[in-house]
Coordinates of C-alpha atoms in Angstrom, one line a residue:
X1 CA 0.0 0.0 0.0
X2 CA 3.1 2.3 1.0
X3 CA 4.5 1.9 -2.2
X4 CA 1.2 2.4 -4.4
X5 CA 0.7 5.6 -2.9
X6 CA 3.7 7.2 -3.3
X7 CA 3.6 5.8 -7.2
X8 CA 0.1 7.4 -7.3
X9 CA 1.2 10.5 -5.8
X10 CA 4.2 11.1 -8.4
X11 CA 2.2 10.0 -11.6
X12 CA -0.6 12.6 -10.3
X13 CA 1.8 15.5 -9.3
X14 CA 4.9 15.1 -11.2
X15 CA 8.3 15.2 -9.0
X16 CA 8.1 15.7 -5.2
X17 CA 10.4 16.9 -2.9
X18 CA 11.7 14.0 -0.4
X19 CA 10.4 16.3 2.3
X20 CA 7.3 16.5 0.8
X21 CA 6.9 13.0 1.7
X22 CA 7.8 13.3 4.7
X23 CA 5.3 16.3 5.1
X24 CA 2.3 13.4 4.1
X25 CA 3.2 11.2 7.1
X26 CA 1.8 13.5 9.1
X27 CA -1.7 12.6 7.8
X28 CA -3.6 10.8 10.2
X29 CA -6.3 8.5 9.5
X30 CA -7.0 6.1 6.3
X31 CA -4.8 8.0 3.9
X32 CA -2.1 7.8 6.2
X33 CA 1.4 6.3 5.1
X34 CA 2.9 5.1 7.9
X35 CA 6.3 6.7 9.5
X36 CA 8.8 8.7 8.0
X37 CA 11.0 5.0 8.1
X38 CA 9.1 3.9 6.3
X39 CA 8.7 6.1 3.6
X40 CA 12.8 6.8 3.2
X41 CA 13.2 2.9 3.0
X42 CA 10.6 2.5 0.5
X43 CA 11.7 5.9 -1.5
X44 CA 15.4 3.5 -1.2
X45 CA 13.6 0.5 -2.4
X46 CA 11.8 1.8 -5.4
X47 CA 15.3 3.1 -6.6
X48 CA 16.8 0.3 -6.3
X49 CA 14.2 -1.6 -8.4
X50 CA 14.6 1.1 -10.9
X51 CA 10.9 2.7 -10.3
X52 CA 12.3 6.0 -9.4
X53 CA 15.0 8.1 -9.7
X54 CA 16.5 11.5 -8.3
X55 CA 15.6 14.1 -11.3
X56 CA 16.8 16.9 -9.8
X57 CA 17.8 18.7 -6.3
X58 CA 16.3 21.9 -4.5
X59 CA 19.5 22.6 -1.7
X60 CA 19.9 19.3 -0.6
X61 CA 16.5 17.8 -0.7
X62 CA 16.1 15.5 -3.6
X63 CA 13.9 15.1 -6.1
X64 CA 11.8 12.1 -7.2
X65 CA 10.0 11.6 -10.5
X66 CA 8.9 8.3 -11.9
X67 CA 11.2 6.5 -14.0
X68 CA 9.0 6.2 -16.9
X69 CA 8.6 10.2 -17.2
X70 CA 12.3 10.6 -17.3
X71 CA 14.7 7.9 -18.9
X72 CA 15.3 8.6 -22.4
X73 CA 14.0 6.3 -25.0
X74 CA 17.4 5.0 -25.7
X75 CA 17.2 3.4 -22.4
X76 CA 16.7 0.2 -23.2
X77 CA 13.0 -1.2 -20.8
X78 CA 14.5 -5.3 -21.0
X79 CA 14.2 -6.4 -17.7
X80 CA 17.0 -8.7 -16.9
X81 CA 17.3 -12.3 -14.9
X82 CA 20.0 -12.6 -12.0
X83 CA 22.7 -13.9 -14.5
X84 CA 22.3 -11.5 -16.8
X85 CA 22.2 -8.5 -14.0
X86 CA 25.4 -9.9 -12.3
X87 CA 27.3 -10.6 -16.1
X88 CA 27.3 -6.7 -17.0
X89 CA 27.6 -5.8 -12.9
X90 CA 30.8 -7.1 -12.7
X91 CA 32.4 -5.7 -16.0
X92 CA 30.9 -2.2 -15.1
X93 CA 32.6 -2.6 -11.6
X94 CA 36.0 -4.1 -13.5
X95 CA 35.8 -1.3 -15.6
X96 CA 35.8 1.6 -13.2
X97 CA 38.5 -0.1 -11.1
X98 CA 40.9 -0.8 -14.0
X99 CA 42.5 -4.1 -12.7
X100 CA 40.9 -5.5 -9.4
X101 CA 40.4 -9.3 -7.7
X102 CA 37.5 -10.5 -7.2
X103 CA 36.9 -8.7 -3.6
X104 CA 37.3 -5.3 -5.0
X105 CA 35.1 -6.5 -7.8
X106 CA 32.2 -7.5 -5.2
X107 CA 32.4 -4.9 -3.1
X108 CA 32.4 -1.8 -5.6
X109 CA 29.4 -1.5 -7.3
X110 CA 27.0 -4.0 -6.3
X111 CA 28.2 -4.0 -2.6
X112 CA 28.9 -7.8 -2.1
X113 CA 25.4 -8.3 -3.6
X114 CA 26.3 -10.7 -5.9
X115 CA 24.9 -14.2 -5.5
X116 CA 27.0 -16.5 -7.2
X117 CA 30.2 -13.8 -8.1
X118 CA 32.5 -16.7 -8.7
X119 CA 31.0 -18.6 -11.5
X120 CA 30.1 -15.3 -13.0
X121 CA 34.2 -14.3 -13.5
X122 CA 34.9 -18.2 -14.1
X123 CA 32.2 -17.1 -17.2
X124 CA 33.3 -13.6 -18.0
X125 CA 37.0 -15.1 -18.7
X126 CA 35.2 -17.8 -20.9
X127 CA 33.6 -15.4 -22.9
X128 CA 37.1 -13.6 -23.0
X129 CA 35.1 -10.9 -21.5
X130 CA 37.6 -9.8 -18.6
X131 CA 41.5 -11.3 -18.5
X132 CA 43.5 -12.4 -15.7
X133 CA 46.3 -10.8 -15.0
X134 CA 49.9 -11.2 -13.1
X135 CA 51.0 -8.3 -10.9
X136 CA 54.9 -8.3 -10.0
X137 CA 56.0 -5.8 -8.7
X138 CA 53.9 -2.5 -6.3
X139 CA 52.1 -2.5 -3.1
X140 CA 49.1 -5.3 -4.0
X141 CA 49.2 -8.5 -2.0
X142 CA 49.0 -12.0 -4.3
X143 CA 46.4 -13.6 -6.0
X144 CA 45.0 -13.6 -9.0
X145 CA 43.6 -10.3 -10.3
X146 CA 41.8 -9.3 -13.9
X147 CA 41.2 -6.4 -16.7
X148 CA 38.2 -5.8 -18.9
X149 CA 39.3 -6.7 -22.7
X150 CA 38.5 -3.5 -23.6
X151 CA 40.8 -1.9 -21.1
X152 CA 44.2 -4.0 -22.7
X153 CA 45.0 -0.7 -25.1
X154 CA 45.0 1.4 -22.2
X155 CA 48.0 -0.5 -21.0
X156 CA 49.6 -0.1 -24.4
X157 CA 49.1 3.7 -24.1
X158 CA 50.8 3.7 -20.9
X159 CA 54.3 3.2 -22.4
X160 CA 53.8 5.6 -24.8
X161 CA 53.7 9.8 -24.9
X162 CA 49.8 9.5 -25.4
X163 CA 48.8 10.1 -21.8
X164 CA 49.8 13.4 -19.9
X165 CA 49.3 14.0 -16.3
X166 CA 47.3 17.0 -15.4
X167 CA 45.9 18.0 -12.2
X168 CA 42.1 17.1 -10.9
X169 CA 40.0 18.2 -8.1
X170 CA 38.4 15.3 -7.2
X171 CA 34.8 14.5 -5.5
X172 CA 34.8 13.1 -2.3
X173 CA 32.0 10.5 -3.9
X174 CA 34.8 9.6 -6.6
X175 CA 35.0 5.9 -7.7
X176 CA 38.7 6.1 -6.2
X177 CA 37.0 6.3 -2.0
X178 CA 34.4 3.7 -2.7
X179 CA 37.0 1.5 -0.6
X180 CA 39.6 3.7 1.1
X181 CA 42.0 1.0 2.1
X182 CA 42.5 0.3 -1.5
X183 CA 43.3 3.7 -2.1
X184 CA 45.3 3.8 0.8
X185 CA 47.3 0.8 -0.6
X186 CA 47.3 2.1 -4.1
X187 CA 48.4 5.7 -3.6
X188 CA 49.1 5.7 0.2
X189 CA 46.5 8.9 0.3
X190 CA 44.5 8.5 3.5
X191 CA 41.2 9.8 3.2
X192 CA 38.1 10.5 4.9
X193 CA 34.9 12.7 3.9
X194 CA 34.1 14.7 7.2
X195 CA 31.0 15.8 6.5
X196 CA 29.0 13.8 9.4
X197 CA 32.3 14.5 11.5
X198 CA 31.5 17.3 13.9
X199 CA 33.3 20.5 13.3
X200 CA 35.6 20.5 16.1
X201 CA 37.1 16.9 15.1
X202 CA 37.5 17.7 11.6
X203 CA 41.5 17.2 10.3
X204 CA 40.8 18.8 7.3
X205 CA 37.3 20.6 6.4
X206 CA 33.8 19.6 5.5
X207 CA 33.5 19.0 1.4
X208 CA 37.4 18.7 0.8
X209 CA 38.7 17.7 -3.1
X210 CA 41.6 15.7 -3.0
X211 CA 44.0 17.3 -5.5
X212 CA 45.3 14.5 -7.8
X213 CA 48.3 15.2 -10.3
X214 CA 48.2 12.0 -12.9
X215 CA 48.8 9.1 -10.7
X216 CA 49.7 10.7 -7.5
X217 CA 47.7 12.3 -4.7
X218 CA 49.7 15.6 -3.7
X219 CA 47.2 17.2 -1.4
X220 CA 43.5 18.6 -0.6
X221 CA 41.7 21.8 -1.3
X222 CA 38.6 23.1 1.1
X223 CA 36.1 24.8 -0.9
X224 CA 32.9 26.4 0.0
X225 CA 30.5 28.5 -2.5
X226 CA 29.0 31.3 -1.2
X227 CA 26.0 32.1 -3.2
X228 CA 24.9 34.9 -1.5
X229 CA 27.8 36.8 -2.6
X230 CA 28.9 34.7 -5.5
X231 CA 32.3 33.9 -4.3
X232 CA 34.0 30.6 -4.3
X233 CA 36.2 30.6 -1.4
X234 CA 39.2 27.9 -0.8
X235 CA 39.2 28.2 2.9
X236 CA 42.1 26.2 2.9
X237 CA 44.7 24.1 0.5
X238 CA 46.7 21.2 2.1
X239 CA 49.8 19.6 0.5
X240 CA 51.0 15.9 0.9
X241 CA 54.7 15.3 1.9
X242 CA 55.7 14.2 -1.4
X243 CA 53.8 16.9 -3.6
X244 CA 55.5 18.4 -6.4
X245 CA 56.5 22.6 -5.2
X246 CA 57.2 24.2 -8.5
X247 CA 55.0 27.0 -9.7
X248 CA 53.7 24.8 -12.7
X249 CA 51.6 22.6 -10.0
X250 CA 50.9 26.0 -8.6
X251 CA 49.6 27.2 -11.5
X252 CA 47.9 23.7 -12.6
X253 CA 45.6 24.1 -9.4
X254 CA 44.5 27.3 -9.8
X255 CA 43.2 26.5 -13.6
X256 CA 41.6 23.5 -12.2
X257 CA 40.1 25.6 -9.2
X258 CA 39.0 28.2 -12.0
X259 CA 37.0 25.1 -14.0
X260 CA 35.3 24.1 -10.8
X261 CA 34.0 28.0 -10.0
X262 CA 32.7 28.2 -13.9
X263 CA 30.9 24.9 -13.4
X264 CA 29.6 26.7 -9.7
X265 CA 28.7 29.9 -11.6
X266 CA 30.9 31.6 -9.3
X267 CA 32.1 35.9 -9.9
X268 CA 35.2 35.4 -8.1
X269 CA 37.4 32.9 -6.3
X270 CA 39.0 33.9 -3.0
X271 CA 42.0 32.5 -1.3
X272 CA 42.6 32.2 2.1
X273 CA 46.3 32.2 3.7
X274 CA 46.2 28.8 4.4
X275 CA 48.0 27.7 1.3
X276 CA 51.9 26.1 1.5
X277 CA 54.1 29.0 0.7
X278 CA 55.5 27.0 -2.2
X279 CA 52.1 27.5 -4.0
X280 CA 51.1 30.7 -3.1
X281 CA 52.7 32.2 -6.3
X282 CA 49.2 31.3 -8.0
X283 CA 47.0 30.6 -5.0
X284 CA 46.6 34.0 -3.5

């Protein structure tokens, strides 16, 4: 009943805030829907099955709409068995870890959801699919580890002058902190999003980017956007021990910080003086 009624509701009144549902459980009587619980797990389960989906954001309230009303036509409707779902999990999850056993592979996308994970790879090598591969030198411990077919020319491209590292700002909810101790063992970067740490036992700030420069983590940048005045202010930009201090990196920040404040519609960016003294030549 829960779930038909919050259907019923979007098809009649288009997308609703999530507080807006919340808002109905105050209802009392036969048209009640039951506690606010309940509504958030079943808002949780109709996403997962697909019925839903966030279409948009007001602050930080989302936005539900139907499904149906908003996936493109290119979407393809097929509904899938088990098999199938798991098959194209795992090579999605493969594929945004680059080379990964089959614990990373479980526990990234489908969150150690998978009900029968080992046949599934045993197949997916079959079908030539994904490919096993050795691992000899670097921080990784043993066993057997695999790449997505499609991945092998990336590895080519490696040893040659095609790929050029630049500096990124990345999101906290970046495929790279799905699992932190992988990270950690990867590129012995350490971190944590603080934003359900109270203030006073913060390390670092409340939305902070990690700063990566092509396959290295060199520090951390705390942003914050103030709309009222239209200012992106970097309240503070950390470096790691091991981070590059020429005025190129320097300068590579600051055009990345320039991108993110065009993307925020932001007039002006404004640096604080918490900024290593080896970068302050371009972030001041």
């Amino acid at each position: 009943r829960l779930r038909d009624n919050i259907l019923s509701e979007l098809r009649a009144k288009g997308p609703l805030l999530s507080r807006q549902f919340e808002d109905k459980t105050r209802v009392k009587g036969s048209l009640g829907w039951g506690s606010w619980g309940d509504v958030s797990r079943m808002m949780f389960h109709l996403f997962l099955r697909g019925e839903v989906m966030v279409v948009g954001r007001q602050g930080k309230q989302k936005l539900y709409g139907l499904s149906e009303n908003f996936l493109p036509s290119r979407v393809s409707k097929k509904e899938f068995s088990v098999e199938q779902v798991e098959y194209l999990s795992a090579q999605r999850s493969l594929r945004a870890l680059g080379i990964a056993n089959s614990s990373e592979i479980s526990w990234h996308f489908f969150r150690n959801r998978y009900p029968n994970l080992k046949a599934t790879i045993k197949q997916l090598v079959v079908d030539e699919k994904i490919i096993p591969v050795d691992i000899t030198d670097g921080p990784v411990g043993k066993g057997e580890r695999y790449i997505h077919s499609k991945d092998i020319a990336l590895l080519d491209e490696l040893e040659t002058d095609k790929w050029e590292p630049r500096v990124s700002l990345l999101s906290p909810f970046d495929n790279l902190f799905c699992d932190r101790a992988r990270t950690k063992l990867l590129f012995n970067f350490d971190y944590t999003i603080e934003i359900y740490t109270p203030p006073s036992k913060r390390k670092f700030g409340y939305y902070v980017l990690p700063i990566l420069y092509g396959d290295k983590f060199i520090g951390r940048l705390d942003p914050l956007m103030d709309r009222k005045s239209g200012k992106l202010i970097i309240k503070a930009v950390y470096a790691e021990t091991n981070a590059p201090r020429d005025k190129d990196t320097s300068r590579e920040i600051r055009d990345s910080v320039k991108q993110l404040s065009e993307f925020l519609g932001a007039k002006e960016v404004v640096y604080s003086r918490k900024v290593p003294k080896y970068w302050q030549s371009y972030l001041h």
